[in-house]
Coordinates of C-alpha atoms and ligand atoms in Angstrom, one line a residue:
M16 CA 58.7 -33.5 103.4
S17 CA 56.8 -36.5 102.2
V18 CA 58.5 -39.1 100.0
P19 CA 57.0 -39.5 96.5
A20 CA 55.1 -42.8 96.1
Q21 CA 57.3 -44.0 93.3
L22 CA 60.4 -43.7 95.6
R23 CA 58.9 -46.0 98.2
S24 CA 60.1 -49.5 97.6
E25 CA 57.2 -51.9 97.6
P26 CA 58.7 -54.7 99.9
A27 CA 59.4 -52.1 102.6
S28 CA 55.6 -51.7 103.1
N29 CA 55.0 -55.5 103.5
V30 CA 53.4 -56.7 106.7
T31 CA 56.1 -57.7 109.2
E32 CA 54.2 -59.6 111.9
L33 CA 50.9 -60.8 113.3
G34 CA 50.7 -58.0 115.9
Y35 CA 47.4 -58.4 117.7
V36 CA 44.0 -60.0 117.5
G37 CA 40.6 -59.3 119.0
I38 CA 38.2 -62.0 120.0
G39 CA 34.5 -62.0 121.0
V40 CA 33.6 -64.3 123.8
S41 CA 30.4 -65.0 125.6
D42 CA 32.0 -66.2 128.9
L43 CA 34.6 -63.6 130.0
A44 CA 35.4 -65.3 133.3
A45 CA 36.0 -68.7 131.7
W46 CA 38.3 -67.1 129.1
R47 CA 40.2 -65.2 131.7
A48 CA 40.9 -68.4 133.7
Y49 CA 41.8 -70.2 130.5
A50 CA 44.2 -67.6 129.1
T51 CA 46.0 -66.9 132.4
G52 CA 45.7 -70.2 134.3
V53 CA 46.3 -72.6 131.4
A54 CA 48.4 -70.6 128.9
G55 CA 50.1 -68.3 131.3
M56 CA 49.2 -65.0 129.7
E57 CA 48.7 -61.8 131.7
A58 CA 45.2 -60.2 131.9
R59 CA 44.4 -56.5 132.4
D60 CA 41.0 -55.0 132.6
S61 CA 39.6 -53.1 129.7
R62 CA 36.4 -51.2 128.9
D63 CA 34.6 -54.1 127.3
G64 CA 36.3 -57.1 128.9
F65 CA 40.0 -57.6 129.3
Q66 CA 43.2 -57.6 127.4
L67 CA 46.0 -60.2 127.3
R68 CA 49.7 -59.5 127.4
L69 CA 52.4 -62.0 126.2
D70 CA 55.4 -59.6 126.4
T71 CA 56.0 -55.9 126.9
W72 CA 53.4 -54.8 124.3
H73 CA 50.5 -52.9 125.9
H74 CA 48.4 -56.0 124.9
R75 CA 48.3 -58.6 122.2
I76 CA 44.8 -59.9 122.5
D77 CA 41.7 -57.9 123.1
V78 CA 38.9 -60.0 124.6
R79 CA 35.5 -58.5 124.6
Q80 CA 32.1 -59.8 125.6
D81 CA 29.9 -60.7 122.6
A82 CA 28.0 -63.7 121.4
S83 CA 30.1 -64.3 118.3
D84 CA 32.6 -66.6 120.2
D85 CA 34.9 -66.0 117.2
I86 CA 37.7 -63.9 115.9
G87 CA 36.8 -60.2 115.9
F88 CA 39.8 -58.6 114.1
I89 CA 43.4 -59.3 113.2
G90 CA 46.1 -56.6 113.3
W91 CA 49.1 -56.8 110.9
R92 CA 52.1 -54.7 111.6
V93 CA 54.1 -52.7 109.1
R94 CA 57.4 -50.9 109.9
D95 CA 56.4 -47.3 110.1
Q96 CA 54.2 -44.5 108.8
D97 CA 55.8 -44.6 105.3
A98 CA 55.1 -48.3 105.1
L99 CA 51.5 -47.7 106.1
E100 CA 51.1 -45.2 103.4
G101 CA 52.9 -47.5 100.9
M102 CA 50.4 -50.2 101.8
A103 CA 47.5 -47.8 101.4
E104 CA 48.7 -47.1 97.9
R105 CA 49.1 -50.8 97.2
L106 CA 45.5 -51.5 98.3
E107 CA 44.2 -48.6 96.3
R108 CA 45.9 -49.9 93.1
A109 CA 44.6 -53.4 93.7
G110 CA 41.0 -52.0 94.2
V111 CA 40.8 -53.3 97.8
A112 CA 38.4 -51.1 99.9
F113 CA 39.9 -49.7 103.0
R114 CA 39.9 -46.5 105.1
H115 CA 42.4 -44.8 107.5
G116 CA 41.6 -45.4 111.1
T117 CA 40.8 -42.3 113.2
E118 CA 43.0 -41.1 116.0
E119 CA 40.5 -42.5 118.5
E120 CA 40.7 -45.9 116.8
A121 CA 44.5 -45.9 116.9
E122 CA 44.3 -45.0 120.6
E123 CA 41.9 -47.8 121.2
R124 CA 44.4 -50.3 119.7
C125 CA 47.4 -48.6 121.4
V126 CA 49.2 -48.0 118.1
L127 CA 50.3 -44.9 116.2
G128 CA 48.2 -45.4 113.1
L129 CA 46.2 -48.0 111.2
L130 CA 44.2 -48.9 108.1
K131 CA 40.9 -50.7 108.4
L132 CA 39.7 -53.2 105.8
A133 CA 38.3 -56.8 105.5
D134 CA 39.9 -60.0 104.3
P135 CA 38.0 -62.1 101.7
S136 CA 36.2 -64.1 104.4
G137 CA 34.9 -60.8 105.9
V138 CA 37.3 -60.8 108.9
A139 CA 38.0 -57.3 110.1
T140 CA 41.6 -56.7 109.2
E141 CA 43.8 -53.9 110.4
I142 CA 47.2 -52.8 109.2
F143 CA 49.0 -50.8 111.8
F144 CA 52.4 -49.3 112.8
G145 CA 53.9 -48.3 116.1
P146 CA 52.5 -50.4 118.9
E147 CA 52.8 -49.1 122.5
I148 CA 55.7 -50.9 124.3
E149 CA 55.6 -50.8 128.1
N150 CA 59.2 -51.4 129.2
H151 CA 58.2 -50.0 132.6
R152 CA 55.8 -52.9 133.0
P153 CA 57.5 -56.2 132.6
F154 CA 55.4 -59.1 131.5
H155 CA 53.9 -60.9 134.5
P156 CA 52.6 -64.4 133.6
G157 CA 49.2 -65.5 134.8
R158 CA 50.8 -68.7 136.1
P159 CA 54.4 -69.5 136.7
L160 CA 56.4 -69.9 133.5
H161 CA 60.0 -71.3 133.1
G162 CA 60.5 -69.2 130.0
K163 CA 58.6 -66.7 127.9
F164 CA 56.3 -66.5 125.0
L165 CA 58.3 -66.4 121.7
T166 CA 57.3 -63.1 120.1
G167 CA 59.7 -60.3 119.1
E168 CA 60.7 -60.7 115.4
H169 CA 58.4 -63.8 115.3
G170 CA 55.3 -61.8 116.0
L171 CA 52.4 -63.0 118.2
G172 CA 52.1 -66.5 116.8
H173 CA 50.1 -68.0 113.9
C174 CA 46.4 -68.2 113.0
F175 CA 44.6 -70.8 110.9
M176 CA 41.5 -69.4 109.3
T177 CA 38.3 -70.7 107.7
Q178 CA 38.5 -69.2 104.1
P179 CA 35.6 -70.3 101.9
D180 CA 37.5 -68.9 98.9
Q181 CA 41.0 -70.1 99.2
D182 CA 42.2 -68.5 95.9
A183 CA 40.9 -65.1 97.0
A184 CA 42.5 -65.5 100.4
L185 CA 45.8 -66.3 98.9
A186 CA 45.7 -63.3 96.6
F187 CA 44.7 -61.0 99.5
Y188 CA 47.4 -62.1 101.9
R189 CA 50.0 -62.1 99.1
L190 CA 49.0 -58.5 98.4
L191 CA 49.8 -57.7 102.0
G192 CA 53.3 -59.0 101.3
M193 CA 53.1 -62.6 102.7
R194 CA 54.9 -65.4 100.9
G195 CA 54.3 -69.2 100.8
G196 CA 51.8 -71.7 99.5
V197 CA 50.8 -75.4 99.8
E198 CA 52.9 -77.2 102.4
Y199 CA 50.9 -80.4 103.0
K200 CA 49.0 -82.8 100.8
F201 CA 46.6 -84.9 102.7
D202 CA 44.5 -87.4 100.8
R203 CA 41.7 -88.4 103.1
P204 CA 40.1 -91.9 103.1
N205 CA 36.9 -90.4 101.7
G206 CA 38.8 -89.2 98.6
E207 CA 38.9 -85.6 99.7
K208 CA 42.2 -83.9 98.9
R209 CA 43.3 -81.3 101.5
R210 CA 46.0 -78.9 100.4
P211 CA 46.4 -76.3 103.2
I212 CA 48.3 -73.1 102.5
F213 CA 50.9 -71.6 104.9
L214 CA 52.1 -68.0 104.6
N215 CA 55.0 -66.2 106.3
C216 CA 56.0 -62.6 106.8
N217 CA 59.0 -62.9 109.2
R218 CA 61.2 -65.6 110.7
R219 CA 58.3 -67.6 112.0
Q220 CA 57.8 -70.5 109.6
H221 CA 54.2 -69.6 109.1
T222 CA 52.0 -66.9 110.4
M223 CA 48.7 -67.3 108.5
S224 CA 47.2 -70.5 107.1
F225 CA 43.9 -71.7 105.7
G226 CA 42.7 -74.6 103.6
R227 CA 39.7 -76.1 101.9
G228 CA 38.1 -78.8 104.0
Y229 CA 38.8 -77.0 107.3
E230 CA 35.6 -75.0 107.2
G231 CA 34.0 -75.0 110.6
K232 CA 31.3 -73.0 112.2
K233 CA 33.8 -70.3 113.1
R234 CA 35.8 -67.9 111.0
I235 CA 38.9 -68.9 112.9
N236 CA 40.1 -72.5 113.3
H237 CA 43.0 -72.0 115.7
L238 CA 45.5 -69.6 117.1
M239 CA 49.0 -70.8 118.0
F240 CA 51.3 -69.4 120.6
E241 CA 54.9 -70.5 121.2
Y242 CA 56.9 -70.9 124.4
T243 CA 60.7 -70.6 124.6
S244 CA 60.8 -73.5 127.1
L245 CA 59.6 -77.1 126.6
D246 CA 58.8 -77.2 130.3
D247 CA 56.1 -74.6 129.8
L248 CA 54.5 -76.7 127.1
G249 CA 54.6 -79.7 129.4
M250 CA 53.1 -77.8 132.3
A251 CA 50.3 -76.5 130.0
L252 CA 49.6 -80.1 128.9
D253 CA 49.4 -81.1 132.6
I254 CA 47.0 -78.3 133.4
V255 CA 44.8 -79.0 130.4
Q256 CA 44.5 -82.6 131.4
E257 CA 43.9 -81.8 135.1
K258 CA 41.1 -79.4 134.2
G259 CA 39.5 -81.9 131.7
I260 CA 39.8 -79.5 128.8
P261 CA 39.3 -81.4 125.5
I262 CA 42.5 -82.2 123.7
V263 CA 41.8 -81.8 120.0
R264 CA 45.2 -82.9 118.6
R265 CA 47.6 -84.8 120.9
L266 CA 51.2 -83.8 121.4
G267 CA 53.1 -84.1 118.1
R268 CA 55.7 -82.4 115.9
H269 CA 54.8 -80.7 112.7
S270 CA 56.9 -81.2 109.5
N271 CA 56.5 -77.7 108.3
D272 CA 57.2 -75.5 111.3
G273 CA 59.1 -78.2 113.2
A274 CA 57.3 -77.2 116.4
V275 CA 56.3 -79.7 119.1
S276 CA 52.7 -78.7 119.9
F277 CA 49.3 -79.8 121.0
Y278 CA 45.8 -78.4 120.4
F279 CA 43.0 -78.0 122.9
G280 CA 39.5 -76.5 122.9
N281 CA 38.9 -73.0 124.3
P282 CA 35.7 -71.7 126.1
S283 CA 34.3 -70.4 122.7
G284 CA 34.4 -73.8 121.1
W285 CA 37.4 -73.2 118.8
V286 CA 41.0 -74.2 119.3
W287 CA 44.3 -72.9 120.7
E288 CA 47.6 -74.6 119.8
L289 CA 50.6 -74.2 122.2
G290 CA 54.0 -75.1 120.8
W291 CA 57.8 -75.0 121.3
N292 CA 60.9 -74.9 119.2
G293 CA 59.5 -73.9 115.8
R294 CA 62.0 -73.4 113.1
D295 CA 62.6 -70.4 110.9
V296 CA 61.2 -70.2 107.3
P297 CA 63.2 -72.5 105.1
A298 CA 65.0 -70.9 102.2
Q299 CA 63.1 -72.9 99.6
A300 CA 59.6 -74.3 99.3
E301 CA 58.8 -78.0 100.2
Y302 CA 55.8 -80.0 101.1
Y303 CA 54.8 -83.0 103.3
R304 CA 52.2 -85.7 103.7
G305 CA 52.5 -86.2 107.4
D306 CA 54.1 -84.9 110.6
Y307 CA 57.2 -86.3 112.3
Y308 CA 54.9 -87.9 114.9
G309 CA 51.8 -87.4 117.0
H310 CA 49.1 -84.8 116.5
Q311 CA 46.4 -87.6 116.4
T312 CA 42.9 -86.2 116.5
D313 CA 41.3 -86.7 119.9
A314 CA 38.2 -84.6 120.6
T315 CA 36.3 -84.1 117.3
G316 CA 34.0 -81.4 116.0
Y317 CA 36.6 -78.6 115.9
G318 CA 37.3 -78.7 112.2
L319 CA 40.8 -80.2 112.7
Ligands
LIG409 FE1 48.8 -74.5 113.8

């Protein structure tokens, strides 16, 4: 028996986490070495490239060979099939174009079902439920790790996007059930006012962010992953420096998510951020004009 739409409570169909992403890369070998040898993720071969594991999910990142060197798609999780249908009704009411993914498309993502749409900047967006969890295949890091990647109820991490229309992006991600808004006010020496927006959908302080002034050549600015151990962050910093990988923002601590982190270039010319000890979403909104310390810009040209 299917539950009538009006009996489905709206918040129950909100997105609950950043579940997976797909990226297109021109240099598969460089990316494999980077994701496993620097960050410590586990790689497994796939039809078009390889996939990366951070935990017991079948995979969290799909890496395929193409010339975009940019984000390919973003997958947002909802609780179950009811939540997916609730979201479909919500999108329909809001006039947002979408379609249900086929069984083959769900198989390809290793999920039970999904919707396919695009966010206001044109990034392929998927809303899915039921990821494949491989408890029989424990996570095996690509380099020794003291701890793990912080995922679980925090989701995969966070992404910072280029969004030419900030208001449209905010409306779209709020429609998906995310909350939040401006958390920093930066007044640049050239008079430019930057007011980046940070949105949350679970315990992680922010999962999606974007802001005017951060427009780069890519649709994605950076992806952030979090370790449970400071030692893994320190080892990553050592490896980045040993390999001569450009550091885009030095080690520092953000005021909003509280995480100690640094930013470094990836083989596609955009940025990964690795962090540790992020805090949960605060109960009430607040904003900042600077970080606790650090995060000075080092390598330039990355839109950060
Ligand atoms: Fe970040």
